[in-house]
PDB file of N, CA and C in Angstrom:
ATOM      1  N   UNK A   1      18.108 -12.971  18.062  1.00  0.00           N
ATOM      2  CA  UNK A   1      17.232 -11.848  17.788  1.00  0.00           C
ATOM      3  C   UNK A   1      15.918 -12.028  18.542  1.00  0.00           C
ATOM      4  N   UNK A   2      15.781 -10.872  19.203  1.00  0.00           N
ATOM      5  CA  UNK A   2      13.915 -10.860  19.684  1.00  0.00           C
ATOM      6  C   UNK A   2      13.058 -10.487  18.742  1.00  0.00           C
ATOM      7  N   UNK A   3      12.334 -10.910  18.947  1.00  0.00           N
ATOM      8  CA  UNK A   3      10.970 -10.507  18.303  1.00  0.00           C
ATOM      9  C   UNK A   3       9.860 -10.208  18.892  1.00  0.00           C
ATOM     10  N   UNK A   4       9.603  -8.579  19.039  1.00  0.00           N
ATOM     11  CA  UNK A   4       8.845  -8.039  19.309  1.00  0.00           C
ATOM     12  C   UNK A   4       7.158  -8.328  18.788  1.00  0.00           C
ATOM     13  N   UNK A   5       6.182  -8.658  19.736  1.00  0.00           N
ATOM     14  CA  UNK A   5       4.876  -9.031  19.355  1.00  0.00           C
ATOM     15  C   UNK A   5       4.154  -7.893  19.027  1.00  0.00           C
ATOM     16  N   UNK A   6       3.503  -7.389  18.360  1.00  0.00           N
ATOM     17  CA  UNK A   6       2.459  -6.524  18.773  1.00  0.00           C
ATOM     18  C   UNK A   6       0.977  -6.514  18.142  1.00  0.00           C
ATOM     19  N   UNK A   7       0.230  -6.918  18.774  1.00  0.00           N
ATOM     20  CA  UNK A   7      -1.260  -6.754  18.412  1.00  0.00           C
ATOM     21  C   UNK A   7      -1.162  -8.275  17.420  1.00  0.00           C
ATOM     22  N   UNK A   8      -0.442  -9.043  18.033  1.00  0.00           N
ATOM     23  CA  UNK A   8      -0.713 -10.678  17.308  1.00  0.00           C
ATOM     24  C   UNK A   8       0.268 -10.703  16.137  1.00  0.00           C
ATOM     25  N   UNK A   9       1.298  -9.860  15.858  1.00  0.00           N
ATOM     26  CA  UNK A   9       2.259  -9.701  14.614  1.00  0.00           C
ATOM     27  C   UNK A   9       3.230  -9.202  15.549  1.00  0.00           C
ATOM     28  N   UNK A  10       4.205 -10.018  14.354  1.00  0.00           N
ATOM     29  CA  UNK A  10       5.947 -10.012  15.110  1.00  0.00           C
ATOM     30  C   UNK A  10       6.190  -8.170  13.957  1.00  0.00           C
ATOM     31  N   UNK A  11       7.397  -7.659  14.549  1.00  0.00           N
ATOM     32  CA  UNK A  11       8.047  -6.705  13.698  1.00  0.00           C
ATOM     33  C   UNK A  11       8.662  -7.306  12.577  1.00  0.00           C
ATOM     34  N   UNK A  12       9.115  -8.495  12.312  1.00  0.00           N
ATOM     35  CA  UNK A  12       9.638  -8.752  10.980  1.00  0.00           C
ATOM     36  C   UNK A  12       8.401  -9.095  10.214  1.00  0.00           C
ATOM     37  N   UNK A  13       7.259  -9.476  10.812  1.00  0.00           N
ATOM     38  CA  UNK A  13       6.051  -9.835   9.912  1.00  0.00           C
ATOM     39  C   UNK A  13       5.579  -8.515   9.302  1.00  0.00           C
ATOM     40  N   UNK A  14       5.964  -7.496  10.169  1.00  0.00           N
ATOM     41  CA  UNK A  14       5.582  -5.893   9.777  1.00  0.00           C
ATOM     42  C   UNK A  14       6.366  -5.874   8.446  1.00  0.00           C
ATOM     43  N   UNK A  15       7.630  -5.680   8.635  1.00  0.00           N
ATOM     44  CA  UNK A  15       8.449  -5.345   7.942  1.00  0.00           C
ATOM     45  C   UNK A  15       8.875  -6.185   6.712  1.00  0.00           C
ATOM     46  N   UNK A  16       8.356  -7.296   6.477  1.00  0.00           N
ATOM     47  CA  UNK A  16       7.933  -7.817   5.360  1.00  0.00           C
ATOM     48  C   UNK A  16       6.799  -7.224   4.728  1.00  0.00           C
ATOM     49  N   UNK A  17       5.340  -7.498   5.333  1.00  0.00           N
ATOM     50  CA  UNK A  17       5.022  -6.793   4.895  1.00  0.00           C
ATOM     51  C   UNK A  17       4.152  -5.577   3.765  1.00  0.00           C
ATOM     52  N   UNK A  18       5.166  -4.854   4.435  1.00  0.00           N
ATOM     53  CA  UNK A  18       6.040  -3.270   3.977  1.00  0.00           C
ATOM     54  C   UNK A  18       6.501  -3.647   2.760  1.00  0.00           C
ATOM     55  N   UNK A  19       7.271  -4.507   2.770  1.00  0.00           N
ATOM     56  CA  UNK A  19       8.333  -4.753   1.176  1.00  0.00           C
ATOM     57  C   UNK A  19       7.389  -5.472  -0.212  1.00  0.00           C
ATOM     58  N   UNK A  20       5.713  -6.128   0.438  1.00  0.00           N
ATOM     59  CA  UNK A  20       5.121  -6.456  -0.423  1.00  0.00           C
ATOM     60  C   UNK A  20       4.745  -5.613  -1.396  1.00  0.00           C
ATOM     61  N   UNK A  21       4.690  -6.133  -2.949  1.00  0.00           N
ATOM     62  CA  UNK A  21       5.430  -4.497  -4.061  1.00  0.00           C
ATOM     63  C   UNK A  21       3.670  -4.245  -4.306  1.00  0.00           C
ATOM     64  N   UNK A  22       3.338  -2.916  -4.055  1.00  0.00           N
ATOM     65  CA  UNK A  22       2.187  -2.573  -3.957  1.00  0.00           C
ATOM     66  C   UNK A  22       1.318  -2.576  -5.555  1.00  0.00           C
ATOM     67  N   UNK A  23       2.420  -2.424  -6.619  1.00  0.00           N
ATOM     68  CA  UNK A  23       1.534  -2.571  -7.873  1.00  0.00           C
ATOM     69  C   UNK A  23       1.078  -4.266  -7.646  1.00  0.00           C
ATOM     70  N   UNK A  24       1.193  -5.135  -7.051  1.00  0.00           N
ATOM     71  CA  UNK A  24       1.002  -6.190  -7.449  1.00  0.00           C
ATOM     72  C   UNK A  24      -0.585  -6.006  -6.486  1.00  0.00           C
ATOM     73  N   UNK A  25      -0.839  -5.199  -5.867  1.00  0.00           N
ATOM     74  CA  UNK A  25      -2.298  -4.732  -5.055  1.00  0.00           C
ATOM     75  C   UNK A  25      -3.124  -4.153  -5.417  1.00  0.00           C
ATOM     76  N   UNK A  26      -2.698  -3.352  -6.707  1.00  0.00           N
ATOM     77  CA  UNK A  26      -2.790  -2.609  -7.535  1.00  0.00           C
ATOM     78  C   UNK A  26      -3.967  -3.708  -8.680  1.00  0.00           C
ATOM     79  N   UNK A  27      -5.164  -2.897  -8.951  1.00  0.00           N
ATOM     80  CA  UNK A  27      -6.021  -3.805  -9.599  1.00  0.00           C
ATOM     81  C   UNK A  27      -6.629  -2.717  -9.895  1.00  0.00           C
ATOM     82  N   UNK A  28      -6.189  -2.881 -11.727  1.00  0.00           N
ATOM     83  CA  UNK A  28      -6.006  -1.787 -13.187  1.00  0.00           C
ATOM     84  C   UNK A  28      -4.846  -1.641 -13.706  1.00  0.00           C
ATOM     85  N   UNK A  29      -5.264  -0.366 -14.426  1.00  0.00           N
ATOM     86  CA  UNK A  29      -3.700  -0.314 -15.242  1.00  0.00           C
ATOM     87  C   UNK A  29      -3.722   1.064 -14.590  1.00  0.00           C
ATOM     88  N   UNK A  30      -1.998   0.074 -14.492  1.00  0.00           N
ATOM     89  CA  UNK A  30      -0.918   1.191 -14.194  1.00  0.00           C
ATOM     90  C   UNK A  30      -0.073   1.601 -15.360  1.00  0.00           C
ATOM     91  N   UNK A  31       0.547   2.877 -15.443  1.00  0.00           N
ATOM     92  CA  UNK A  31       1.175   3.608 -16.370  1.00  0.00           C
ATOM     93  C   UNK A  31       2.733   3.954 -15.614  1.00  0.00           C
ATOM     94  N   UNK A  32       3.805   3.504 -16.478  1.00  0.00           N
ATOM     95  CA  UNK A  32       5.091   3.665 -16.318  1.00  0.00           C
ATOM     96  C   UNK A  32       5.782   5.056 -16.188  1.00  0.00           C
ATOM     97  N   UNK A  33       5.801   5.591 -15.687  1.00  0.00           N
ATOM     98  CA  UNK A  33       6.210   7.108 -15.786  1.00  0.00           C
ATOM     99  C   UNK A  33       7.952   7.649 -14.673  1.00  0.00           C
ATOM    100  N   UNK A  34       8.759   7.477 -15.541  1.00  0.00           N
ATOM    101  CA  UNK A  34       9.858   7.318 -14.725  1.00  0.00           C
ATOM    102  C   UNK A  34       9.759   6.970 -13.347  1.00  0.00           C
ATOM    103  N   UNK A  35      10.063   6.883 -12.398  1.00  0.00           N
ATOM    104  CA  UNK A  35      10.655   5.850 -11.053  1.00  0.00           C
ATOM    105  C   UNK A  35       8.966   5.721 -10.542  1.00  0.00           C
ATOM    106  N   UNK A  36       8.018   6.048 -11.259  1.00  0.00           N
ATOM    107  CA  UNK A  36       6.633   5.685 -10.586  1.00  0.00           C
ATOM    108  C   UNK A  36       5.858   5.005 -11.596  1.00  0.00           C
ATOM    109  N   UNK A  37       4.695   4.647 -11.164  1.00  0.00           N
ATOM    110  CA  UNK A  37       3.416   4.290 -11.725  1.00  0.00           C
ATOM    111  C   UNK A  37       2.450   5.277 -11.203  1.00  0.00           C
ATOM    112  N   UNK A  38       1.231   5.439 -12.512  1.00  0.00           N
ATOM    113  CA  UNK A  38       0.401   6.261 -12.121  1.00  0.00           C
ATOM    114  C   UNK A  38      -1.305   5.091 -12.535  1.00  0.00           C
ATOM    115  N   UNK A  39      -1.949   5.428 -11.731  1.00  0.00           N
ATOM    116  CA  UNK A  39      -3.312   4.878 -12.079  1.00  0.00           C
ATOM    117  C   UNK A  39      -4.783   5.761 -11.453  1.00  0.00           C
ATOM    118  N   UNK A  40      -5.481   5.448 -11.822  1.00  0.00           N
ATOM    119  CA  UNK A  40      -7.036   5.860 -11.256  1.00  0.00           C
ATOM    120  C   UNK A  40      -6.959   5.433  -9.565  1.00  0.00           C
ATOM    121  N   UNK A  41      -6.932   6.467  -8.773  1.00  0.00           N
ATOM    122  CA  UNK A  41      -7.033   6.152  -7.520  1.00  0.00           C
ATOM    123  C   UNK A  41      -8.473   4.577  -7.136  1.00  0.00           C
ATOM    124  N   UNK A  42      -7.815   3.662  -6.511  1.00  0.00           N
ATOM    125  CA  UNK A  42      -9.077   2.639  -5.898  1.00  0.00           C
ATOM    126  C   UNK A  42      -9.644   3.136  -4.970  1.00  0.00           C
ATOM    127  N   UNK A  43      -9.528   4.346  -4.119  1.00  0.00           N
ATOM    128  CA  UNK A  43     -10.009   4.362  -2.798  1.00  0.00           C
ATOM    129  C   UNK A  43     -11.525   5.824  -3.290  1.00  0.00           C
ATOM    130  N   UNK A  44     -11.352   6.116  -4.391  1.00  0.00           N
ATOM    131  CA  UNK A  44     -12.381   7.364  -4.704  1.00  0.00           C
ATOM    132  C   UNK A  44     -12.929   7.009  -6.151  1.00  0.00           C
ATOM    133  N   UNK A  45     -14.263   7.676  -6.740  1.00  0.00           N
ATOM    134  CA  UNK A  45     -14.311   7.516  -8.072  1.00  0.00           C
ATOM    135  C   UNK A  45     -13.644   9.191  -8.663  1.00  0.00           C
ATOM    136  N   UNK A  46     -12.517   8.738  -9.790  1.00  0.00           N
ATOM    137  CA  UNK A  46     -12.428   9.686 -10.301  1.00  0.00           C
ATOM    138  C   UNK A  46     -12.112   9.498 -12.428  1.00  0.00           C
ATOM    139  N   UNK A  47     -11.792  10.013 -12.396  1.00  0.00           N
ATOM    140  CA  UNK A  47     -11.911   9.655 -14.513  1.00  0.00           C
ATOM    141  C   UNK A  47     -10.193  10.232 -15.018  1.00  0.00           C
ATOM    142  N   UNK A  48      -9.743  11.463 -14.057  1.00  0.00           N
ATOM    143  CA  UNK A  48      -8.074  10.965 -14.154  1.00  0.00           C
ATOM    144  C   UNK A  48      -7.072  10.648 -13.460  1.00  0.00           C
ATOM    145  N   UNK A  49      -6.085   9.800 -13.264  1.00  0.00           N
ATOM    146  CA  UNK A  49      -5.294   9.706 -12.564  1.00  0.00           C
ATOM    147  C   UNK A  49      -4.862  10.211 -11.766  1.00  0.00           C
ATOM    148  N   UNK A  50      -4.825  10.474 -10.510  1.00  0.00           N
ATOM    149  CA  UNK A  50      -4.284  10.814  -9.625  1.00  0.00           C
ATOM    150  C   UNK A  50      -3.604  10.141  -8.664  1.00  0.00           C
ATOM    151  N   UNK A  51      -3.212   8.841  -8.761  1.00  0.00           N
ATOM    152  CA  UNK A  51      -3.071   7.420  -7.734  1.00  0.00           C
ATOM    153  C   UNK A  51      -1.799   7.556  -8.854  1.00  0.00           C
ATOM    154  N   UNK A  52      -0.425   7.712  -6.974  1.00  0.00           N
ATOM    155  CA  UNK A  52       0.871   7.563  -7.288  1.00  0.00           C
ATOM    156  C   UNK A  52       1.772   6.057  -6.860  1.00  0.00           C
ATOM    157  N   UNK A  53       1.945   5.229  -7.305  1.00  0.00           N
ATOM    158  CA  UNK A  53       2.589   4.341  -7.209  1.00  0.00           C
ATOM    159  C   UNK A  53       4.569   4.728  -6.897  1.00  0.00           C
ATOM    160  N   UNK A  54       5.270   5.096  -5.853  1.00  0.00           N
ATOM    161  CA  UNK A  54       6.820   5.559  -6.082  1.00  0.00           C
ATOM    162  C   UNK A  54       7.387   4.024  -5.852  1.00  0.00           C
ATOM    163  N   UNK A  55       7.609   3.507  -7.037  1.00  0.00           N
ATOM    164  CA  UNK A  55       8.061   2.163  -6.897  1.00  0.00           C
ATOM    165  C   UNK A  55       9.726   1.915  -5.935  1.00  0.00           C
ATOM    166  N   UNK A  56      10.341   3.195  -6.225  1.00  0.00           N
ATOM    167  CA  UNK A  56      11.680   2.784  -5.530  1.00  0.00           C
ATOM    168  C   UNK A  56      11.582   2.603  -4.073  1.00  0.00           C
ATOM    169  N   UNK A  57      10.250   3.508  -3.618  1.00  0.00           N
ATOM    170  CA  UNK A  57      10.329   3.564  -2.154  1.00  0.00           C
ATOM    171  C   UNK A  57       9.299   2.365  -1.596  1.00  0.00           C
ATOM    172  N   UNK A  58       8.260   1.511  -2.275  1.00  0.00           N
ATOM    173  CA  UNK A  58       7.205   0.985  -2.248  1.00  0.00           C
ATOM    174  C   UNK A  58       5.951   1.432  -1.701  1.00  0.00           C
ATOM    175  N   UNK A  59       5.813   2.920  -2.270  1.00  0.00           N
ATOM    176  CA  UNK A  59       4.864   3.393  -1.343  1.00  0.00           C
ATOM    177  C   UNK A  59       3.759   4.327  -2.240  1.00  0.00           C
ATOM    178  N   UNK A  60       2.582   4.548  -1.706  1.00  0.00           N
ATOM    179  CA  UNK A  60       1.669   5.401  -2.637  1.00  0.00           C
ATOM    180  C   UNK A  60       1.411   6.646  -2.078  1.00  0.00           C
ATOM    181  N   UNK A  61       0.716   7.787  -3.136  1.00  0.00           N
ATOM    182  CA  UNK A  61       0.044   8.656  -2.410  1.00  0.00           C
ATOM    183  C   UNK A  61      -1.261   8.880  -3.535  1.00  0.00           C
ATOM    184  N   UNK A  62      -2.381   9.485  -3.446  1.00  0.00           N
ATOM    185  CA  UNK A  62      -3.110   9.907  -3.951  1.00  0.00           C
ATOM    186  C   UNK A  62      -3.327  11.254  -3.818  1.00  0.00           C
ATOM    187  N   UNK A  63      -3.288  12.086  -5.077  1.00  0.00           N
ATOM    188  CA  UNK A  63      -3.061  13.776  -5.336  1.00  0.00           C
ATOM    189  C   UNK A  63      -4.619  13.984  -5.287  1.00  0.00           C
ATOM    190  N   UNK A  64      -5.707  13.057  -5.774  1.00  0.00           N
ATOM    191  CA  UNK A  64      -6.840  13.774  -6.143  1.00  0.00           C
ATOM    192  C   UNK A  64      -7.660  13.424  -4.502  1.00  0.00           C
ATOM    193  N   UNK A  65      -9.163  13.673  -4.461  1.00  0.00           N
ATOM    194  CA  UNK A  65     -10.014  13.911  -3.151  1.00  0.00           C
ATOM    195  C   UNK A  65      -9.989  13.296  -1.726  1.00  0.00           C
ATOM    196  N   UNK A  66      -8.853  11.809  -1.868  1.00  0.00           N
ATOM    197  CA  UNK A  66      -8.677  10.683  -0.787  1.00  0.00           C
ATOM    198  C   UNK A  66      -7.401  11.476   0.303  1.00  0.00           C
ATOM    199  N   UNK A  67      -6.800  12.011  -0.647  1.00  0.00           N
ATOM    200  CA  UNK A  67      -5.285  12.533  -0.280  1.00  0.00           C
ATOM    201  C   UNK A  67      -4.748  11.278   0.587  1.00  0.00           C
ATOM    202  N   UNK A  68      -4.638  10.139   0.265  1.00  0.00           N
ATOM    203  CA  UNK A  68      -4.580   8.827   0.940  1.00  0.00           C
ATOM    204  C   UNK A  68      -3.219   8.969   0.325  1.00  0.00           C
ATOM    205  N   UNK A  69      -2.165   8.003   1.429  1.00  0.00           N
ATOM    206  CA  UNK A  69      -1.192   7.731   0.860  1.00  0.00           C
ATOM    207  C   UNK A  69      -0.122   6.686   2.046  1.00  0.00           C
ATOM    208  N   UNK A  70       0.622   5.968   1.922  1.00  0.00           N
ATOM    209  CA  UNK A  70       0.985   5.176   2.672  1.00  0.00           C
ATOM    210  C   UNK A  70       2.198   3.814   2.444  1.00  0.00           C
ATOM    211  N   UNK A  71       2.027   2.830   2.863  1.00  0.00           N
ATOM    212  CA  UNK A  71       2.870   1.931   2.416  1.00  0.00           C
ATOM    213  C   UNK A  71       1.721   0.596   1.821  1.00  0.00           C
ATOM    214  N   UNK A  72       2.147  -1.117   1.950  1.00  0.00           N
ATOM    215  CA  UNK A  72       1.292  -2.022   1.467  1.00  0.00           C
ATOM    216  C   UNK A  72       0.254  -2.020   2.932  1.00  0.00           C
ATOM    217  N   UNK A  73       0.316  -1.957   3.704  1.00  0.00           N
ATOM    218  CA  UNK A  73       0.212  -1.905   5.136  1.00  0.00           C
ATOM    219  C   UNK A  73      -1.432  -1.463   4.867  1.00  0.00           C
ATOM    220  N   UNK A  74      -0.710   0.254   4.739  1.00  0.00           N
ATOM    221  CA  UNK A  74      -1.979   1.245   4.717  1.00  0.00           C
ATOM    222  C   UNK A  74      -3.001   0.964   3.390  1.00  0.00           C
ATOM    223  N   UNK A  75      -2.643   0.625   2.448  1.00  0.00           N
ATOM    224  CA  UNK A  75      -3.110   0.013   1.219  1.00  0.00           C
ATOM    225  C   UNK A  75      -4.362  -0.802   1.648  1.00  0.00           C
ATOM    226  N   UNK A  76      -3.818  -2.284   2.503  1.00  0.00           N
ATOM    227  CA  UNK A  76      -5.013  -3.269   2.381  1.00  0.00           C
ATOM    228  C   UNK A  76      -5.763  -2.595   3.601  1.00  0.00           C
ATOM    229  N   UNK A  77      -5.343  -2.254   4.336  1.00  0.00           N
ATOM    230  CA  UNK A  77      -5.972  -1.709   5.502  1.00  0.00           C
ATOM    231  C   UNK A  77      -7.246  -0.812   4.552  1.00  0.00           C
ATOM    232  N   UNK A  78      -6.675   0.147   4.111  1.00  0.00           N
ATOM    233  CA  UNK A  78      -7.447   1.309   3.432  1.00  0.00           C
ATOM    234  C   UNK A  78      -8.497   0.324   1.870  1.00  0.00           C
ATOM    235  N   UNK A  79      -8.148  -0.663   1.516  1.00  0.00           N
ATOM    236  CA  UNK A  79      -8.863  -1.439   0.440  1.00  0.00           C
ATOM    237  C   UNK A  79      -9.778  -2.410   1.071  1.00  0.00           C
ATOM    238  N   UNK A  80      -9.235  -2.943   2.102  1.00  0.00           N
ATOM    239  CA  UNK A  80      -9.889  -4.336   2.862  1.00  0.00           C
ATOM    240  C   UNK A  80     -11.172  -3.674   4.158  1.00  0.00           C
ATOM    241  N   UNK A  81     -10.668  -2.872   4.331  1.00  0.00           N
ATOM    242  CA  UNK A  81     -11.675  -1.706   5.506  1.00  0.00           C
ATOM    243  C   UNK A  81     -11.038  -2.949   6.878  1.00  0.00           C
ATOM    244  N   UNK A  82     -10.075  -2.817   7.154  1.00  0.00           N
ATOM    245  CA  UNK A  82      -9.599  -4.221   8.093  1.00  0.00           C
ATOM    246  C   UNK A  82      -8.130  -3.345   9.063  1.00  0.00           C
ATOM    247  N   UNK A  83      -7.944  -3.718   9.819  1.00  0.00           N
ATOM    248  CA  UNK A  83      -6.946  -3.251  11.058  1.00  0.00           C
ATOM    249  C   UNK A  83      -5.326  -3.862  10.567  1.00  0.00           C
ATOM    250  N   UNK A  84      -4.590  -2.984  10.961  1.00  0.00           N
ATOM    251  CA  UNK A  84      -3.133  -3.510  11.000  1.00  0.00           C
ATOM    252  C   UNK A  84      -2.987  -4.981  10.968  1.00  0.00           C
ATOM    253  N   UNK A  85      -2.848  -5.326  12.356  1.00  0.00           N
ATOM    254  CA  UNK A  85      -3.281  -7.080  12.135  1.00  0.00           C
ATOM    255  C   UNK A  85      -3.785  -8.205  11.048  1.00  0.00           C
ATOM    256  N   UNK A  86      -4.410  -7.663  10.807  1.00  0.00           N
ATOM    257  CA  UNK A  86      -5.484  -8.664   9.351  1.00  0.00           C
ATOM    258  C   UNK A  86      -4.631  -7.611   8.718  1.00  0.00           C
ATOM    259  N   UNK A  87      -4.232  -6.796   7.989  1.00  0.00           N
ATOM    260  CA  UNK A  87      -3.906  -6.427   7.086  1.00  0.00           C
ATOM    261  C   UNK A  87      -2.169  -7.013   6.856  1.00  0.00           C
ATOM    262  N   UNK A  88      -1.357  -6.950   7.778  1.00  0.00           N
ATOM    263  CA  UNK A  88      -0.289  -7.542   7.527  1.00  0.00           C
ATOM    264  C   UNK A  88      -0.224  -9.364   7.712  1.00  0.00           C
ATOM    265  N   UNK A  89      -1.073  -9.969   8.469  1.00  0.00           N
ATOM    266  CA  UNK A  89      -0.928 -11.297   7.931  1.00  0.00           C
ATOM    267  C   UNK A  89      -1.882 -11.831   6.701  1.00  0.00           C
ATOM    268  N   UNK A  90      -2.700 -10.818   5.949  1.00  0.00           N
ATOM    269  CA  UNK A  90      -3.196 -10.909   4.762  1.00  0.00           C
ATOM    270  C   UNK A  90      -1.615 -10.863   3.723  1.00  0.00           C
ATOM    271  N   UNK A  91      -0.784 -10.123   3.942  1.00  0.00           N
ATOM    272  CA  UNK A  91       0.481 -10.028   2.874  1.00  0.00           C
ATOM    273  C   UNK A  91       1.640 -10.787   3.513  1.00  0.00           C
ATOM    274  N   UNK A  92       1.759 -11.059   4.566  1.00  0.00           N
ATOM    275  CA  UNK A  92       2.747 -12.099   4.577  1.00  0.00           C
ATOM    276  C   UNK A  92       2.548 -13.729   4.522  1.00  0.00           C
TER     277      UNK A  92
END
C-alpha cells in the first residue's frame, strides 16, 4: 500500500482521524435522542440546543447561528482555531 503525504499527514492518518468518536470532543452534556446526541452548540453562545451529534455517521452539524457542521477533523480545527495538519495529528 502507498501512502499518500499531504501537508505532513499520511491519508490513513486522515482517515483515522475521521473515525475519532466526536462526543468524546464533545465537552458538556450531551442528550440521547435516537441515532443522535444533542447539546449546546461549543462554537456560539446559545441557551438551547442546537448542536447535532449523528453518531452512526460520526459527524456534527449545528441548526442554530454557526450553521457549522462537519466531521472530528472540522471539529478541532473549528474548536482549536488550528489547520488540518495540527488538527489531525492532535486525534491520532
Amino acid at each position: 500500500t502507498v501512502k499518500k503525504e499531504r501537508k505532513g499527514v499520511t491519508d490513513e492518518e486522515i482517515l483515522r482521524a475521521k473515525e475519532f468518536p466526536l462526543e468524546e470532543l464533545y465537552q458538556g452534556t450531551l442528550r440521547k435522542n435516537g441515532n443522535h446526541l444533542t447539546g449546546l452548540c461549543p462554537f456560539h453562545e446559545e441557551k438551547t440546543p442546537s448542536f447535532v451529534i449523528y453518531e452512526d455517521q460520526n459527524r456534527f452539524h449545528c441548526f442554530g447561528a454557526c450553521n457549522r457542521g462537519g466531521d472530528a477533523i472540522d471539529f478541532v480545527m473549528r474548536r482549536d482555531n488550528c489547520d488540518m495538519n495540527e488538527a489531525v495529528k492532535g486525534l491520532v
